[in-house]
Short mmCIF file of C-alpha atoms and ligand atoms in Angstrom, two decimals:
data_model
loop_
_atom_site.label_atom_id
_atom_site.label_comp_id
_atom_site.label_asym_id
_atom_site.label_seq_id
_atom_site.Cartn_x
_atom_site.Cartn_y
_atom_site.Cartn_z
CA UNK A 1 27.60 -18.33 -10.93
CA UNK A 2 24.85 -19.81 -8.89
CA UNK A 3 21.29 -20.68 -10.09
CA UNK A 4 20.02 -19.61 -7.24
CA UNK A 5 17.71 -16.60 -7.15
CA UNK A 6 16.70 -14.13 -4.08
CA UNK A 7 14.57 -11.80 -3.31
CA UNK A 8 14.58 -8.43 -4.51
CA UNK A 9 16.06 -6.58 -1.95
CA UNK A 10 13.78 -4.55 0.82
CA UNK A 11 11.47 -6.95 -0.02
CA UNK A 12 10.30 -9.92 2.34
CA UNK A 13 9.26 -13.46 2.16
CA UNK A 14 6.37 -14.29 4.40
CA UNK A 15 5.97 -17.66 5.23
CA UNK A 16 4.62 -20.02 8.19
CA UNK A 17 4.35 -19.08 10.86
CA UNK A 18 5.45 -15.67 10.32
CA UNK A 19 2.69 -15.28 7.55
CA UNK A 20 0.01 -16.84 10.30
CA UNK A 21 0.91 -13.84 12.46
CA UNK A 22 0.75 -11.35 9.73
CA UNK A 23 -2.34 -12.96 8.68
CA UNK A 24 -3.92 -12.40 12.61
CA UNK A 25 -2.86 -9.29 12.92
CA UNK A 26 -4.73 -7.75 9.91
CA UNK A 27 -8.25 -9.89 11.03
CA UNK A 28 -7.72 -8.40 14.24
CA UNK A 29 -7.53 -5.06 12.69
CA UNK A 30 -10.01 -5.41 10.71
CA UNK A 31 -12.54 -6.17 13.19
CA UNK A 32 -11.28 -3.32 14.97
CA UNK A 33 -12.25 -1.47 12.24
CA UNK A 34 -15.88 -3.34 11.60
CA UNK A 35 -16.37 -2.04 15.27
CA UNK A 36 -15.58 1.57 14.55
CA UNK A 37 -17.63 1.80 11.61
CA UNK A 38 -14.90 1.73 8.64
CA UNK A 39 -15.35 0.06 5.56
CA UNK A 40 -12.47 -1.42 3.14
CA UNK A 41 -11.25 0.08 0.07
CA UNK A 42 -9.60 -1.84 -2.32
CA UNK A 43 -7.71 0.15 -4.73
CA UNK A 44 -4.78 -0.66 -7.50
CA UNK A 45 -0.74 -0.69 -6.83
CA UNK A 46 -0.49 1.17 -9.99
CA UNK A 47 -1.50 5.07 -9.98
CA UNK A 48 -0.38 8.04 -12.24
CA UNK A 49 3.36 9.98 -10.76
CA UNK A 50 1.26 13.21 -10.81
CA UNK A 51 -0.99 12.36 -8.35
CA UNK A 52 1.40 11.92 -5.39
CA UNK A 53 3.53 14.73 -6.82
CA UNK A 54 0.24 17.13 -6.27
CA UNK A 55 -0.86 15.23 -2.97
CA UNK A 56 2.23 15.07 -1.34
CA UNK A 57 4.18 17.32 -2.23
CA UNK A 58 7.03 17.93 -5.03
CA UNK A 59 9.96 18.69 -2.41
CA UNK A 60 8.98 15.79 -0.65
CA UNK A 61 11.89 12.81 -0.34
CA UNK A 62 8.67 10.21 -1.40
CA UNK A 63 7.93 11.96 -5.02
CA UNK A 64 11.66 13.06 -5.42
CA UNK A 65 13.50 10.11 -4.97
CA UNK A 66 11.43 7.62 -4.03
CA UNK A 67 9.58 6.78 -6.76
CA UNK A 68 8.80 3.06 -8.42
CA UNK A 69 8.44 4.44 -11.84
CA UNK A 70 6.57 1.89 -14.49
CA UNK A 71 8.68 1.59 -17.35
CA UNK A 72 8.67 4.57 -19.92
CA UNK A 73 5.28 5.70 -18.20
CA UNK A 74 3.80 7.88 -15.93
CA UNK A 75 2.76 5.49 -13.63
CA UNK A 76 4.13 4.00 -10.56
CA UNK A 77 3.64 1.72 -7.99
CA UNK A 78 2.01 3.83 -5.24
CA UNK A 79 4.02 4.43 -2.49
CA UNK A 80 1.29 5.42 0.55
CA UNK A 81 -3.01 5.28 0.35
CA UNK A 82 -3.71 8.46 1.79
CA UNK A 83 -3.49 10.37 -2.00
CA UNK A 84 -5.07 7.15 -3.51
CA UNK A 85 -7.90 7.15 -1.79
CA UNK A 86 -8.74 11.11 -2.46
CA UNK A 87 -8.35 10.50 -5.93
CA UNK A 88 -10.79 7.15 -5.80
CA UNK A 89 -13.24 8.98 -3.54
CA UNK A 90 -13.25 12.08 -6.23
CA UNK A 91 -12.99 10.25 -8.91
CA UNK A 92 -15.87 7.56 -8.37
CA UNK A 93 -18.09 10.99 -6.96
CA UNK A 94 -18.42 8.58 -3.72
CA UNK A 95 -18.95 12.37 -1.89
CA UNK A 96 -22.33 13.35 -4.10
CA UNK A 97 -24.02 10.83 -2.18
CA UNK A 98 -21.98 10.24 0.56
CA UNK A 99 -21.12 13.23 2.74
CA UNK A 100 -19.22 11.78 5.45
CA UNK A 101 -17.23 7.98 4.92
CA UNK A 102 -14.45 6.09 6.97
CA UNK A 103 -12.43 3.46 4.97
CA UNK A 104 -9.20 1.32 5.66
CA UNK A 105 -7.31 -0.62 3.62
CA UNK A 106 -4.58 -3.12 3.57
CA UNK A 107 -1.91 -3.65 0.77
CA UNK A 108 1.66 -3.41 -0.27
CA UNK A 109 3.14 0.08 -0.96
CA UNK A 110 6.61 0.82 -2.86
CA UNK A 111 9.16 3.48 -1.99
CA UNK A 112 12.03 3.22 -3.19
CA UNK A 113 14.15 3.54 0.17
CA UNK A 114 17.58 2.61 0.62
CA UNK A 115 17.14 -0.94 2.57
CA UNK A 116 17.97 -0.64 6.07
CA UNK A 117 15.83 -2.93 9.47
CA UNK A 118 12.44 -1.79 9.42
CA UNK A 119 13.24 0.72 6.22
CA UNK A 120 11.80 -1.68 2.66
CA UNK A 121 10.95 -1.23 -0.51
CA UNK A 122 7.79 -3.46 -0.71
CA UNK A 123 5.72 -3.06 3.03
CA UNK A 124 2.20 -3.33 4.15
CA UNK A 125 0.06 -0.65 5.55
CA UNK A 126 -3.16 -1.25 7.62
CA UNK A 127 -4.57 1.94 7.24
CA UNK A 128 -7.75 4.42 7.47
CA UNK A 129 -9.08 7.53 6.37
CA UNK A 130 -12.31 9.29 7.23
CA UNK A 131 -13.58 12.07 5.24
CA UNK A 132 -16.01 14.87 5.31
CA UNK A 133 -15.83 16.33 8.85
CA UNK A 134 -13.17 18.28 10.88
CA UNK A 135 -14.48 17.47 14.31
CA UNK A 136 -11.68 16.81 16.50
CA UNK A 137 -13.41 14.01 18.25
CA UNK A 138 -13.04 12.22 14.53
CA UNK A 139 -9.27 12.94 15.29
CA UNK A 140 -9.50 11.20 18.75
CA UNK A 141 -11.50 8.19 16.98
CA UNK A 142 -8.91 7.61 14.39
CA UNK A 143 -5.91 8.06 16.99
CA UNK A 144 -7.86 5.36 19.09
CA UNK A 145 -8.61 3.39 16.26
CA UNK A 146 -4.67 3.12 15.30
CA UNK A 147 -3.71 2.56 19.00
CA UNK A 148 -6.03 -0.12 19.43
CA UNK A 149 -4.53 -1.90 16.43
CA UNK A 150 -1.19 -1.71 17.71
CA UNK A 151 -2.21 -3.12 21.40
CA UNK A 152 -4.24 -5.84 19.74
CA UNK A 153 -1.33 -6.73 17.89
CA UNK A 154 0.12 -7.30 21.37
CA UNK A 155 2.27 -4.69 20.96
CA UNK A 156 3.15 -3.14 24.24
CA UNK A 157 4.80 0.48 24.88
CA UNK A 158 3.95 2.22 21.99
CA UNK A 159 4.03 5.93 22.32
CA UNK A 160 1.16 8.80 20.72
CA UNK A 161 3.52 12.00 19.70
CA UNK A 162 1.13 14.38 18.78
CA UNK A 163 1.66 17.91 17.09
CA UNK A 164 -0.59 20.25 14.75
CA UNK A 165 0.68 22.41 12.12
CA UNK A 166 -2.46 24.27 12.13
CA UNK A 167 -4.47 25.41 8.75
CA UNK A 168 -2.71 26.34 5.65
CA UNK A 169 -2.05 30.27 7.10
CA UNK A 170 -0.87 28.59 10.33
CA UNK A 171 1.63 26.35 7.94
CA UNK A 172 2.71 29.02 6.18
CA UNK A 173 3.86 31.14 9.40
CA UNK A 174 5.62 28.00 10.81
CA UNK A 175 7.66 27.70 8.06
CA UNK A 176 9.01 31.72 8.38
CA UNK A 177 9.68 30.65 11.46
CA UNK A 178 11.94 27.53 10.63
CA UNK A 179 13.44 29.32 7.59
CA UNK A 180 13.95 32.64 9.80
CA UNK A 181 15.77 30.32 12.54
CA UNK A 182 17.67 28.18 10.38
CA UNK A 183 18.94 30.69 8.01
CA UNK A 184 20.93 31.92 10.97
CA UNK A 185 22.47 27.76 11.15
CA UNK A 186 22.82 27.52 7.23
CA UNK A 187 26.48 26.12 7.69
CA UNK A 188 25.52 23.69 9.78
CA UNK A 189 23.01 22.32 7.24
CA UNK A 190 23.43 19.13 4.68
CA UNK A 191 23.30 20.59 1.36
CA UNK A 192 20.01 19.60 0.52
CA UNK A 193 18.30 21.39 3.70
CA UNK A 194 19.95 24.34 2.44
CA UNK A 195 18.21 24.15 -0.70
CA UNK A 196 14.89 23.26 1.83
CA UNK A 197 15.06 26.14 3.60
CA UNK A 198 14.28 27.92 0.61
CA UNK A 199 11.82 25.39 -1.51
CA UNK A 200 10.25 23.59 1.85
CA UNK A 201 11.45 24.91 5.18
CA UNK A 202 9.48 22.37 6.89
CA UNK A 203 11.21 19.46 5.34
CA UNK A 204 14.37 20.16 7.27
CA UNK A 205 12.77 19.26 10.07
CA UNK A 206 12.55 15.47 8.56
CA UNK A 207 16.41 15.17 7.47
CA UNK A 208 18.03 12.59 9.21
CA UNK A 209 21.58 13.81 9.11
CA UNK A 210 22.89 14.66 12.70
CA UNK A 211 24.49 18.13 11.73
CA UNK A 212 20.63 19.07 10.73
CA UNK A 213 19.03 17.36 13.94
CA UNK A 214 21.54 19.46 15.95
CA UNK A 215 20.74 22.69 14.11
CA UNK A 216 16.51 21.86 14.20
CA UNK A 217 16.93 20.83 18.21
CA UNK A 218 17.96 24.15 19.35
CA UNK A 219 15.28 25.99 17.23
CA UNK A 220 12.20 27.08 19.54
CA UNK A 221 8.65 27.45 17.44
CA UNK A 222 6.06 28.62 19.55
CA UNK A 223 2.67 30.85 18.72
CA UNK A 224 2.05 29.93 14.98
CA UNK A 225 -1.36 28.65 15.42
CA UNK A 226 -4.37 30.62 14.76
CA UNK A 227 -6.94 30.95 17.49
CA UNK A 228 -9.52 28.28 16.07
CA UNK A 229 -6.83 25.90 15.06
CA UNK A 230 -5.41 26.13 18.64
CA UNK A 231 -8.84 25.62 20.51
CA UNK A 232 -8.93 22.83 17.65
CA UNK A 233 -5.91 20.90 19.10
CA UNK A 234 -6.23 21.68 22.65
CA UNK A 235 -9.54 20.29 22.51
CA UNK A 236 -7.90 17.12 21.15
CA UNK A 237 -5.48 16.91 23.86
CA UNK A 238 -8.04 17.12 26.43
CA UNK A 239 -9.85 14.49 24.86
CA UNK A 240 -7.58 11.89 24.48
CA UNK A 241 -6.23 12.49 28.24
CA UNK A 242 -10.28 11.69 29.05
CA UNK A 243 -10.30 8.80 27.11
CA UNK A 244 -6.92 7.27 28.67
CA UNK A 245 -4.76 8.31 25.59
CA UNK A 246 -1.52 9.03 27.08
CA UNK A 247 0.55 11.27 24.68
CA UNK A 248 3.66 13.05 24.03
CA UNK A 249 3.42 16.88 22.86
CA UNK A 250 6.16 16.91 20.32
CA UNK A 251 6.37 20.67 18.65
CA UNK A 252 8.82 19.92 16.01
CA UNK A 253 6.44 16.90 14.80
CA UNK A 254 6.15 17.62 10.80
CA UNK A 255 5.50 14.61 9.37
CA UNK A 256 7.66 13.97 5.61
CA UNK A 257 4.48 14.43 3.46
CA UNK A 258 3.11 17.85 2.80
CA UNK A 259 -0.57 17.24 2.91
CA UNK A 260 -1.00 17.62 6.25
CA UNK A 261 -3.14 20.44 8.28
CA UNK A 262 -3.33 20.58 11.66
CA UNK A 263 -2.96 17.42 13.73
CA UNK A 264 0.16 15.58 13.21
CA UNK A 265 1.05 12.02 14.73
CA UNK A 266 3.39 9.27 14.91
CA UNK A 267 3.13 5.92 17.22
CA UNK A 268 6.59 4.96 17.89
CA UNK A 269 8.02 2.43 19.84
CA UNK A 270 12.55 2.83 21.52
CA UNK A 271 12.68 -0.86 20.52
CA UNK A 272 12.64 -0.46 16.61
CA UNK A 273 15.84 1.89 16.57
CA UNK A 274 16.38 4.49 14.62
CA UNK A 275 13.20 3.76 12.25
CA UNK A 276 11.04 3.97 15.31
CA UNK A 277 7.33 4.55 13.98
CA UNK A 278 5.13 1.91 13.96
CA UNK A 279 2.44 3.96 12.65
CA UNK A 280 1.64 7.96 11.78
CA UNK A 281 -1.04 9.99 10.61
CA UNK A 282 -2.97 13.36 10.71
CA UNK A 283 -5.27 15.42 9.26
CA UNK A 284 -5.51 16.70 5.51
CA UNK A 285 -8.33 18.94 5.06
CA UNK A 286 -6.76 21.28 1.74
CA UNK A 287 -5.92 18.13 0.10
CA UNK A 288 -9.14 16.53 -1.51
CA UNK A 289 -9.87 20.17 -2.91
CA UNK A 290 -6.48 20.55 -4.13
CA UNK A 291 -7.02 17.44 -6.27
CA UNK A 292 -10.08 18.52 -7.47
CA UNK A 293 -13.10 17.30 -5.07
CA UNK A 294 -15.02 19.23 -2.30
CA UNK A 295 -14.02 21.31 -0.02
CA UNK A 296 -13.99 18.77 3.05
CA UNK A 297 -11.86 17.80 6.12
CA UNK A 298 -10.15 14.61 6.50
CA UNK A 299 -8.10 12.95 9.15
CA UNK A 300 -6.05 9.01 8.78
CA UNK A 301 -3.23 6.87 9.59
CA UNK A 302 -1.54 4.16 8.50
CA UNK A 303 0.35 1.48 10.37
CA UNK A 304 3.68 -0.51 9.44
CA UNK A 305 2.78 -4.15 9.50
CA UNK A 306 6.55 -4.84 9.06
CA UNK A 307 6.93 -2.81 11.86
CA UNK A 308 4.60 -4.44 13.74
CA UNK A 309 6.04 -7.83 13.10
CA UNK A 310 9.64 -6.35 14.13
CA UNK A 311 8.06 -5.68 18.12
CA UNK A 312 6.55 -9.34 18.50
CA UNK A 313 7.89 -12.71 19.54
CA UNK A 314 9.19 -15.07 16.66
CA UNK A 315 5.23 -16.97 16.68
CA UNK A 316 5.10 -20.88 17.71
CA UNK A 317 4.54 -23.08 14.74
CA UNK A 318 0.60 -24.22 14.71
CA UNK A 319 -0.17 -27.01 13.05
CA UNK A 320 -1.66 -26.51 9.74
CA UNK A 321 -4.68 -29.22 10.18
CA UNK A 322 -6.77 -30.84 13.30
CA UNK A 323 -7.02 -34.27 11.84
CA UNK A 324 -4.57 -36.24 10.03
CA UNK A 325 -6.34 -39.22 7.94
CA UNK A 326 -3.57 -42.25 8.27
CA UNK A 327 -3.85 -45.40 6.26
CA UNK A 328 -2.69 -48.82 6.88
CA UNK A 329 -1.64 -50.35 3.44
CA UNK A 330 -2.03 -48.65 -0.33
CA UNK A 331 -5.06 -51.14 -0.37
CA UNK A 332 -7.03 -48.80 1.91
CA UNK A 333 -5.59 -45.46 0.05
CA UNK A 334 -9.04 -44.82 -1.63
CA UNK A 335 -11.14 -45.55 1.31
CA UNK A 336 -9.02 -43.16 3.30
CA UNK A 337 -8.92 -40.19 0.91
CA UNK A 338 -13.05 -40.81 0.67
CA UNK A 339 -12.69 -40.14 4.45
CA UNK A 340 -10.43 -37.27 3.90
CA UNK A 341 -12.75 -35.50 1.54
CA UNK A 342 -16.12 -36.34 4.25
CA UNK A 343 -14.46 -34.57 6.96
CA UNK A 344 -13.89 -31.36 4.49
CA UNK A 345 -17.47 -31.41 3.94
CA UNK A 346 -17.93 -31.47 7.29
CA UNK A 347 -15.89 -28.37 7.54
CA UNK A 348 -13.13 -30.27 9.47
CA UNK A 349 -9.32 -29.11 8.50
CA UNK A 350 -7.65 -32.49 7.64
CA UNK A 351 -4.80 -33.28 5.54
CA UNK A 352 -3.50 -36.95 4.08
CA UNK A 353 -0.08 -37.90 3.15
CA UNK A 354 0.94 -38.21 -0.12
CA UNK A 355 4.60 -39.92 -0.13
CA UNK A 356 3.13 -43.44 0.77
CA UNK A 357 4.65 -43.40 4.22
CA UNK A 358 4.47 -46.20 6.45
CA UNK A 359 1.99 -45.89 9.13
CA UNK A 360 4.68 -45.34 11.96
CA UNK A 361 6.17 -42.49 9.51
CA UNK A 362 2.43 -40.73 9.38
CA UNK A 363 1.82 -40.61 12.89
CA UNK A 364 5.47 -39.83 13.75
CA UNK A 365 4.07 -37.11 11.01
CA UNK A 366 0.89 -35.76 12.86
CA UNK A 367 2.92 -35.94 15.97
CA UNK A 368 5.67 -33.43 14.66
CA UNK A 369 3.26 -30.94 13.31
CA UNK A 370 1.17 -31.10 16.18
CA UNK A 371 -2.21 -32.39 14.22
CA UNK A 372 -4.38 -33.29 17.34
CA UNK A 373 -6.36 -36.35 15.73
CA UNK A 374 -5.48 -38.64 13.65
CA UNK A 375 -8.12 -41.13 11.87
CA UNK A 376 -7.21 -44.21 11.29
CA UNK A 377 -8.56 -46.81 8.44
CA UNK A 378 -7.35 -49.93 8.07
CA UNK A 379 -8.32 -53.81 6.44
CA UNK A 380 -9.53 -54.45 9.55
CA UNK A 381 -11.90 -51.48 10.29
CA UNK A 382 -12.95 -51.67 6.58
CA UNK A 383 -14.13 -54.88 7.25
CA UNK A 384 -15.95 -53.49 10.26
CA UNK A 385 -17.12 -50.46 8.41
CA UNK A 386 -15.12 -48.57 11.61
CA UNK A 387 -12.57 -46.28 11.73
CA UNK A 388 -10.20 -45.61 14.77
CA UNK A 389 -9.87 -42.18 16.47
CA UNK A 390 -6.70 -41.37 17.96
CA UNK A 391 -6.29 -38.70 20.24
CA UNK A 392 -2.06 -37.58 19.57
CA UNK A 393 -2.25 -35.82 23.24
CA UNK A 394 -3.56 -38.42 25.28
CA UNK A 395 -2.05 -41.19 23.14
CA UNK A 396 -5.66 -42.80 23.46
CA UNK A 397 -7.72 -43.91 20.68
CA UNK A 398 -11.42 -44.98 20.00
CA UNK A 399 -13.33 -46.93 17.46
CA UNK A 400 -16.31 -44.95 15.61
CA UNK A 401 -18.57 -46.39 12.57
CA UNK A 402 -17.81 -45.04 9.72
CA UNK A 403 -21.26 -43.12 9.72
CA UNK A 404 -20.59 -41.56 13.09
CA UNK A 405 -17.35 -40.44 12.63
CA UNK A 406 -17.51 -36.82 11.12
CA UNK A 407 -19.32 -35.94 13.97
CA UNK A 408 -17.83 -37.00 16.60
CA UNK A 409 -14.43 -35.69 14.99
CA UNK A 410 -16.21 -32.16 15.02
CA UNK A 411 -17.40 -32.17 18.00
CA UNK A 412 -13.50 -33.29 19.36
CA UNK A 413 -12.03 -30.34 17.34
CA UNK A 414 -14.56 -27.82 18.11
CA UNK A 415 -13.62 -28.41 21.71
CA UNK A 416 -10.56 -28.14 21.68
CA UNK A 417 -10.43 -24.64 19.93
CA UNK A 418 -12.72 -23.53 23.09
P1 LIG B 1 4.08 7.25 6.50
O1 LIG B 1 4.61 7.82 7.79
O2 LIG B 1 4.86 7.53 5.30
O3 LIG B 1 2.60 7.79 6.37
O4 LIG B 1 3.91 5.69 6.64
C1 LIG B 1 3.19 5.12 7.71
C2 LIG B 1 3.98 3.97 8.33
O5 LIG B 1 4.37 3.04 7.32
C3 LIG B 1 5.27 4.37 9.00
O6 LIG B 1 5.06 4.85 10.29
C4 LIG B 1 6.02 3.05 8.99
O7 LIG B 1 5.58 2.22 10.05
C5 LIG B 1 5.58 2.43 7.69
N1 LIG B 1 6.58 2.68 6.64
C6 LIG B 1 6.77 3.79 5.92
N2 LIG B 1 7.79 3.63 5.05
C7 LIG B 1 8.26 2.39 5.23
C8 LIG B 1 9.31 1.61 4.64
N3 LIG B 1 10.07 2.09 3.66
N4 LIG B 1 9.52 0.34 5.09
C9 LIG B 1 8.74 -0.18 6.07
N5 LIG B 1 7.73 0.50 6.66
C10 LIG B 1 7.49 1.76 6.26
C11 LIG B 1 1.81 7.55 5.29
O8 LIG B 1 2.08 6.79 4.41
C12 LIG B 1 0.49 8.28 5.36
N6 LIG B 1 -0.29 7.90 4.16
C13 LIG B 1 -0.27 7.98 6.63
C14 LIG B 1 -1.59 8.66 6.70
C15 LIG B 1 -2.78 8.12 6.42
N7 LIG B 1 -1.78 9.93 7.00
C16 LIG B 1 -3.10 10.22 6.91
N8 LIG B 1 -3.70 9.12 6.56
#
């Protein structure tokens, strides 16, 4: 047996330079988000079971199978933010004195999903939600918000699909309408949308199995939407096609959690395969009330960073420091680790070696990892009270006194990174 152990699988390992690039994306996002006026919650993994069984939904393939259940409790690790965050924002009465808020976050969430490419147990959402208004130009912002994210990212060719289920009246006619039609195709069905049509017709529309696809592609819903949840979404569409949005009107667009009202959305991209959203979202304006808090609209989305990372380029390896400190003999090893602690003061990112290498093996070292400067200190510059500068690039070097040094090193760095 070996002693070896792995990773829990549908879990993932992120480490240089893959974890740089996870890293950058999420800054980028969140000064995407800094610009568009949301702030950052920080909430627990752990919630109570109930919660996501009332906020999304008890026929829902999340709360009935997908579960991380805490030992012999009812808790588990949550599996999405979007119920979290109603309960935190009830909870901590953030809407007695705040009528309108826009949050993100950013954190691991748990489903407990058969593994498959782009399909884990533990992944990372970037996402936002912005309560207390049902203005559809909020839905525009936070469709813009999540698109922006993506193309920052430098992901390219993402689609918008775009669909509203209306309000809860609306939801409740569209679903006589996919149980009328699909009662006719029963036989056709998967065992479990059988038992959907009559617990959650709108669920069938999620199912995966090809027999089911086939049965929900020749259905034809039309005319369920009520006249101000219609002006509602059209209004949308027209907005986003003024603000460049391209999207894709996609009338059997559910979405596989039951807390949504009226718009629907999912970003996809062809080149993921058969998991193909990078991101989804809508609006949820019964669901704060229905866990107990005011009567308010509220519209989010959250983004796959795994995803994400699936539809970039493998990142180059960056070195991890701009100046390597390199020492002559074990004589100078003090002087050079003083050195090595003055430029961190100085705010410069330098790193020292710690396996007594020769100084051939530490600039064969800085060469490797790319470090653009070494410092050098040896008898002879101690003597001198010098140190020597070398530039790895240019393979030219320069002496500095060991006052001057910092400086000039920060200035070297600095202009580089410009
Ligand atoms: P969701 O569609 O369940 O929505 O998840 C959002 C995104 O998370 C997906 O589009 C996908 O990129 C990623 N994702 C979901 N499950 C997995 C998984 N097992 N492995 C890897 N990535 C995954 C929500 O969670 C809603 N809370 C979104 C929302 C926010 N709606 C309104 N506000």
């Amino acid at each position: 047996m070996s002693n070896l152990f792995h990773s829990v699988r549908g879990t993932s390992d992120f480490y240089p330079p893959q974890s740089i690039l996870f890293e950058n994306i999420t800054k980028k996002a969140k000064r995407i988000f800094s610009i568009f006026g949301y702030e950052q919650l920080i909430l627990p993994h752990l919630e109570e079971d109930g919660l996501f069984k009332k906020g999304i939904g008890e026929v829902t393939d999340i709360t009935q199978r997908q579960m991380f259940k805490v030992a012999g409790k009812d808790i588990v690790l949550r599996p999405e933010g979007t119920a979290q965050i109603a309960r935190s924002y009830i909870e901590n009465s953030i809407y007695k004195h705040r009528d309108f808020c826009k949050f993100y976050y950013t954190g691991s969430m748990f489903r407990g999903e058969r593994p498959q490419k782009g399909r884990l147990r533990e992944f990372h959402h970037i996402g936002a939600e912005a309560i207390g208004s049902n203005s559809f130009y909020l839905d525009a912002e936070v469709i813009e918000v999540a698109m922006r994210i993506i193309e920052s990212a430098g992901i390219e060719g993402a689609v918008l699909k775009i669909n509203s289920l209306g309000c809860v009246k609306d939801k409740d006619k569209l679903s006589s309408l996919i149980k009328e039609q699909l009662s006719l195709k029963s036989g056709q069905l998967c065992d479990d949308c059988r038992r959907r049509i009559v617990t959650n017709p709108l669920r069938v529309l999620d199912c995966k199995k090809e027999r089911c696809r086939d049965a929900v592609s020749s259905i034809k819903i039309d005319n369920y939407l009520c006249d101000s949840c219609y002006e509602h979404f059209h209004s949308l569409l027209k907005l986003l096609s003024e603000m460049g949005i391209s999207y894709v009107y996609e009338p059997l667009l559910v979405r596989g959690l039951d807390y949504y009202t009226n718009t629907v959305f999912e970003i996809t991209s062809k080149r993921l395969g058969s998991q193909d959203a990078i991101g989804a979202g809508g609006r949820y304006n019964n669901l704060i009330k229905s866990l107990g808090g005011p009567d308010i609209g509220a519209v989010g989305f959250a983004l796959g960073v795994e995803r994400m990372l699936l539809l970039l380029p493998k990142p180059e390896e960056k070195p991890s420091a701009d100046v390597l400190v390199a020492y002559t003999s074990d004589y100078v090893y003090k002087d050079a680790y003083d050195i090595l602690r003055k430029l961190r003061n100085y705010g410069v990112s330098s790193v020292i070696d710690y396996k007594n290498k020769s100084l051939k093996a530490q600039l064969k070292w800085a060469q490797k990892a790319g470090i653009p400067y070494v410092v050098i200190i040896g008898d002879e510059e101690l003597k001198k009270s010098c140190v020597i500068i070398r530039n790895m690039r240019e393979s030219i070097q320069q002496e500095a006194a060991i006052g001057d040094f910092p400086e000039i090193i920060k200035n070297l760095t600095q202009g580089s990174k410009e």
